[in-house]
């Protein structure tokens, strides 16, 4: 469930306060170790995918079906690993407190509908 606008502002204020009070501790909490781990995992999965393609093609050339099947399974496993690491990992996340100039991600259909509903409810409460 996404945070409301008020909750996002509070979180950003707390982040800024943490950076102002103890920048060393805040930088330790950024998760650079996790980011490098995730990036390395995606790169290894991509290399495994290429190796799976090589096994698949080698099995087809040598007419060994089992080698082709193993290559396909390696490709499939590495693709799943890369996608899950990419989605869960903080590769695309921001590394500091969000400022007003930082562009927000595009809101999806459900996010826009939820914002409209919230606006209507707020307008109805204000009447």
XYZ file of N, CA and C in Angstrom:
381
model
N 0.840 -1.165 0.000
C 0.000 0.000 0.000
C 0.889 1.234 0.000
N 0.691 2.158 -0.931
C 1.562 3.322 -1.021
C 1.311 4.289 0.133
N 2.343 5.061 0.439
C 2.231 6.057 1.496
C 1.431 7.252 1.013
N 0.722 7.871 1.930
C -0.003 9.082 1.571
C 0.994 10.223 1.403
N 0.531 11.307 0.851
C 1.400 12.471 0.622
C 1.966 12.991 1.943
N 1.132 13.033 2.967
C 1.569 13.505 4.281
C 2.641 12.584 4.860
N 2.447 11.279 4.735
C 3.418 10.321 5.243
C 4.735 10.405 4.477
N 4.655 10.633 3.178
C 5.873 10.789 2.391
C 6.656 12.018 2.831
N 5.937 13.120 3.075
C 6.612 14.340 3.533
C 7.274 14.119 4.893
N 6.576 13.436 5.800
C 7.158 13.156 7.114
C 8.406 12.285 6.996
N 8.338 11.277 6.143
C 9.483 10.402 5.941
C 10.670 11.169 5.366
N 10.421 12.044 4.405
C 11.490 12.855 3.820
C 12.097 13.787 4.856
N 11.276 14.357 5.726
C 11.795 15.226 6.784
C 12.661 14.439 7.752
N 12.238 13.224 8.089
C 13.040 12.395 8.987
C 14.366 12.009 8.330
N 14.341 11.719 7.027
C 15.580 11.397 6.313
C 16.533 12.574 6.324
N 16.007 13.770 6.018
C 16.858 14.969 6.026
C 17.445 15.228 7.403
N 16.629 15.033 8.444
C 17.121 15.237 9.808
C 18.213 14.236 10.146
N 18.049 12.993 9.724
C 19.066 11.975 9.973
C 20.362 12.320 9.253
N 20.271 12.753 7.999
C 21.470 13.148 7.254
C 22.148 14.342 7.895
N 21.366 15.276 8.421
C 21.947 16.466 9.042
C 22.617 16.133 10.366
N 22.019 15.249 11.171
C 22.552 14.928 12.486
C 23.761 13.998 12.428
N 23.659 12.945 11.635
C 24.736 11.953 11.594
C 24.901 11.421 10.175
N 25.654 12.146 9.326
C 25.788 11.711 7.931
C 26.495 10.362 7.777
N 27.429 10.054 8.693
C 28.140 8.781 8.589
C 27.189 7.608 8.820
N 26.350 7.721 9.846
C 25.368 6.673 10.131
C 24.346 6.569 9.005
N 23.909 7.708 8.477
C 22.928 7.709 7.391
C 23.494 7.048 6.144
N 24.771 7.310 5.836
C 25.367 6.680 4.655
C 25.546 5.179 4.866
N 25.735 4.755 6.118
C 25.837 3.319 6.392
C 24.492 2.632 6.196
N 23.405 3.363 6.422
C 22.067 2.796 6.261
C 21.583 2.787 4.813
N 22.294 3.442 3.921
C 21.860 3.537 2.525
C 21.799 2.184 1.840
N 22.573 1.241 2.277
C 22.505 -0.086 1.683
C 23.377 -0.250 0.455
N 24.536 0.388 0.435
C 25.404 0.247 -0.725
C 25.886 -1.189 -0.868
N 26.064 -1.897 0.255
C 26.465 -3.298 0.179
C 25.395 -4.143 -0.492
N 24.144 -3.879 -0.154
C 23.040 -4.609 -0.772
C 22.927 -4.259 -2.248
N 23.168 -3.005 -2.570
C 23.088 -2.579 -3.969
C 24.153 -3.283 -4.812
N 25.367 -3.368 -4.287
C 26.421 -4.050 -5.049
C 26.142 -5.543 -5.143
N 25.627 -6.117 -4.072
C 25.268 -7.536 -4.106
C 24.203 -7.798 -5.168
N 23.192 -6.945 -5.228
C 22.120 -7.127 -6.207
C 22.643 -6.949 -7.620
N 23.459 -5.939 -7.831
C 24.019 -5.700 -9.167
C 24.879 -6.879 -9.596
N 25.697 -7.384 -8.674
C 26.548 -8.535 -8.999
C 25.695 -9.752 -9.328
N 24.601 -9.926 -8.600
C 23.701 -11.056 -8.850
C 23.069 -10.969 -10.237
N 22.688 -9.764 -10.650
C 22.109 -9.575 -11.985
C 23.159 -9.855 -13.058
N 24.386 -9.373 -12.846
C 25.448 -9.612 -13.834
C 25.773 -11.101 -13.951
N 25.840 -11.803 -12.817
C 26.115 -13.242 -12.863
C 24.974 -13.997 -13.544
N 23.753 -13.565 -13.300
C 22.614 -14.205 -13.962
C 22.671 -13.975 -15.467
N 23.086 -12.776 -15.898
C 23.219 -12.502 -17.333
C 24.310 -13.375 -17.952
N 25.427 -13.529 -17.241
C 26.496 -14.400 -17.743
C 26.030 -15.857 -17.811
N 25.268 -16.288 -16.810
C 24.720 -17.645 -16.833
C 23.741 -17.846 -17.972
N 22.965 -16.796 -18.287
C 22.026 -16.871 -19.399
C 22.780 -17.073 -20.712
N 23.877 -16.338 -20.884
C 24.696 -16.486 -22.097
C 25.303 -17.887 -22.149
N 25.741 -18.400 -21.000
C 26.278 -19.759 -20.968
C 25.183 -20.775 -21.310
N 23.957 -20.520 -20.866
C 22.843 -21.403 -21.212
C 22.564 -21.400 -22.701
N 22.673 -20.235 -23.331
C 22.510 -20.160 -24.792
C 23.594 -20.983 -25.484
N 24.825 -20.865 -24.969
C 25.923 -21.636 -25.562
C 25.681 -23.131 -25.411
N 25.199 -23.551 -24.251
C 24.889 -24.975 -24.061
C 23.765 -25.417 -24.986
N 22.749 -24.591 -25.117
C 21.621 -24.929 -25.980
C 22.084 -25.091 -27.430
N 22.841 -24.131 -27.906
C 23.333 -24.209 -29.295
C 24.322 -25.354 -29.476
N 25.203 -25.553 -28.493
C 26.168 -26.655 -28.584
C 25.480 -28.005 -28.608
N 24.442 -28.146 -27.822
C 23.682 -29.393 -27.824
C 22.968 -29.626 -29.133
N 22.499 -28.537 -29.757
C 21.828 -28.691 -31.051
C 22.829 -29.073 -32.139
N 24.001 -28.447 -32.105
C 25.023 -28.762 -33.117
C 25.522 -30.194 -32.946
N 25.764 -30.604 -31.694
C 26.272 -31.952 -31.433
C 25.159 -32.993 -31.445
N 23.939 -32.564 -31.620
C 22.765 -33.429 -31.632
C 22.651 -34.246 -30.347
N 22.923 -33.548 -29.221
C 22.741 -34.134 -27.891
C 21.593 -33.374 -27.223
N 20.442 -34.010 -27.212
C 19.238 -33.359 -26.709
C 19.380 -32.977 -25.238
N 19.984 -33.833 -24.447
C 20.084 -33.561 -23.020
C 20.916 -32.322 -22.733
N 21.939 -32.051 -23.545
C 22.748 -30.833 -23.356
C 21.904 -29.605 -23.685
N 21.085 -29.691 -24.719
C 20.206 -28.582 -25.072
C 19.179 -28.324 -23.976
N 18.648 -29.390 -23.397
C 17.671 -29.237 -22.314
C 18.323 -28.595 -21.096
N 19.533 -29.030 -20.761
C 20.258 -28.421 -19.644
C 20.517 -26.939 -19.930
N 20.904 -26.612 -21.157
C 21.125 -25.220 -21.526
C 19.866 -24.381 -21.385
N 18.740 -24.954 -21.804
C 17.478 -24.234 -21.668
C 17.129 -24.011 -20.202
N 17.331 -25.039 -19.370
C 17.037 -24.897 -17.943
C 17.953 -23.876 -17.279
N 19.215 -23.841 -17.694
C 20.138 -22.829 -17.163
C 19.670 -21.434 -17.567
N 19.268 -21.287 -18.820
C 18.757 -19.992 -19.282
C 17.523 -19.576 -18.486
N 16.611 -20.492 -18.295
C 15.377 -20.198 -17.568
C 15.667 -19.813 -16.117
N 16.519 -20.575 -15.467
C 16.867 -20.275 -14.074
C 17.562 -18.933 -13.926
N 18.474 -18.636 -14.832
C 19.188 -17.357 -14.759
C 18.269 -16.184 -15.079
N 17.333 -16.375 -15.983
C 16.380 -15.303 -16.282
C 15.505 -15.013 -15.071
N 15.033 -16.051 -14.401
C 14.214 -15.859 -13.202
C 15.038 -15.182 -12.108
N 16.269 -15.605 -11.930
C 17.148 -15.013 -10.925
C 17.389 -13.526 -11.206
N 17.654 -13.194 -12.458
C 17.917 -11.802 -12.812
C 16.683 -10.924 -12.608
N 15.530 -11.423 -13.007
C 14.306 -10.624 -12.877
C 13.951 -10.416 -11.413
N 14.051 -11.458 -10.601
C 13.720 -11.291 -9.180
C 14.726 -10.388 -8.481
N 15.989 -10.498 -8.824
C 16.992 -9.618 -8.215
C 16.767 -8.179 -8.644
N 16.409 -7.971 -9.903
C 16.201 -6.619 -10.418
C 14.989 -5.974 -9.761
N 13.916 -6.731 -9.585
C 12.692 -6.170 -8.993
C 12.824 -5.929 -7.509
N 13.476 -6.810 -6.800
C 13.592 -6.682 -5.349
C 14.725 -5.764 -4.944
N 15.757 -5.707 -5.753
C 16.954 -4.983 -5.367
C 16.824 -3.477 -5.487
N 17.718 -2.774 -4.811
C 17.672 -1.317 -4.795
C 18.467 -0.681 -5.914
N 18.604 -1.338 -7.075
C 19.401 -0.762 -8.154
C 18.827 0.562 -8.611
N 17.537 0.622 -8.815
C 16.933 1.854 -9.309
C 16.489 2.814 -8.232
N 16.732 2.485 -6.959
C 16.244 3.353 -5.897
C 17.172 4.540 -5.704
N 16.634 5.585 -5.086
C 17.440 6.769 -4.856
C 18.347 6.539 -3.666
N 19.442 7.302 -3.556
C 20.431 7.056 -2.525
C 20.441 8.111 -1.441
N 19.607 9.090 -1.529
C 19.574 10.107 -0.502
C 18.170 10.597 -0.308
N 18.047 11.639 0.510
C 16.705 12.164 0.707
C 16.178 12.793 -0.561
N 14.922 12.600 -0.836
C 14.309 13.111 -2.055
C 14.110 14.616 -1.934
N 14.498 15.316 -2.964
C 14.291 16.763 -2.981
C 13.157 17.072 -3.925
N 12.774 18.338 -3.962
C 11.656 18.730 -4.822
C 12.000 18.585 -6.295
N 13.298 18.646 -6.636
C 13.683 18.557 -8.043
C 13.777 17.120 -8.538
N 13.744 16.140 -7.613
C 13.823 14.741 -8.012
C 12.506 14.327 -8.653
N 12.544 13.820 -9.891
C 11.285 13.427 -10.525
C 10.702 12.202 -9.853
N 9.391 12.194 -9.727
C 8.712 11.043 -9.143
C 8.450 10.021 -10.230
N 8.239 8.778 -9.804
C 7.930 7.749 -10.780
C 6.527 7.989 -11.315
N 6.284 7.502 -12.497
C 4.965 7.655 -13.097
C 3.946 6.867 -12.305
N 2.847 7.511 -12.007
C 1.808 6.836 -11.243
C 1.052 5.883 -12.158
N 0.762 4.716 -11.638
C -0.007 3.751 -12.397
C -1.483 4.086 -12.339
N -2.274 3.292 -13.002
C -3.719 3.523 -13.051
C -4.306 3.455 -11.646
N -3.911 2.453 -10.873
C -4.452 2.304 -9.529
C -4.035 3.459 -8.633
N -2.796 3.932 -8.778
C -2.341 5.068 -7.981
C -3.150 6.318 -8.301
N -3.396 6.555 -9.583
C -4.177 7.740 -9.970
C -5.605 7.644 -9.463
N -6.188 6.442 -9.558
C -7.554 6.273 -9.062
C -7.613 6.498 -7.556
N -6.607 5.996 -6.849
C -6.565 6.189 -5.407
C -6.412 7.663 -5.054
N -5.597 8.406 -5.809
C -5.437 9.845 -5.565
C -6.741 10.590 -5.823
N -7.437 10.244 -6.887
C -8.717 10.886 -7.180
C -9.732 10.612 -6.069
N -9.771 9.366 -5.634
C -10.700 9.004 -4.570
C -10.379 9.799 -3.299
N -9.102 9.911 -2.979
C -8.683 10.657 -1.799
C -9.076 12.130 -1.918
N -8.868 12.715 -3.119
C -9.246 14.115 -3.345
C -10.744 14.321 -3.175
N -11.531 13.427 -3.733
C -12.987 13.538 -3.611
C -13.425 13.421 -2.157
N -12.811 12.501 -1.445
C -13.157 12.324 -0.038
C -12.777 13.571 0.779
N -11.590 14.138 0.471
C -11.175 15.353 1.155
C -12.099 16.523 0.837
N -12.521 16.636 -0.441
C -13.412 17.713 -0.810
C -14.776 17.539 -0.140
N -15.236 16.300 -0.039
C -16.528 16.028 0.593
C -16.466 16.342 2.094
N -15.337 16.031 2.729
C -15.187 16.324 4.155
C -15.088 17.822 4.413
N -14.564 18.567 3.445
C -14.395 20.016 3.598
C -15.691 20.779 3.427
N -16.730 20.185 2.831
C -18.008 20.874 2.602
C -18.775 21.024 3.834
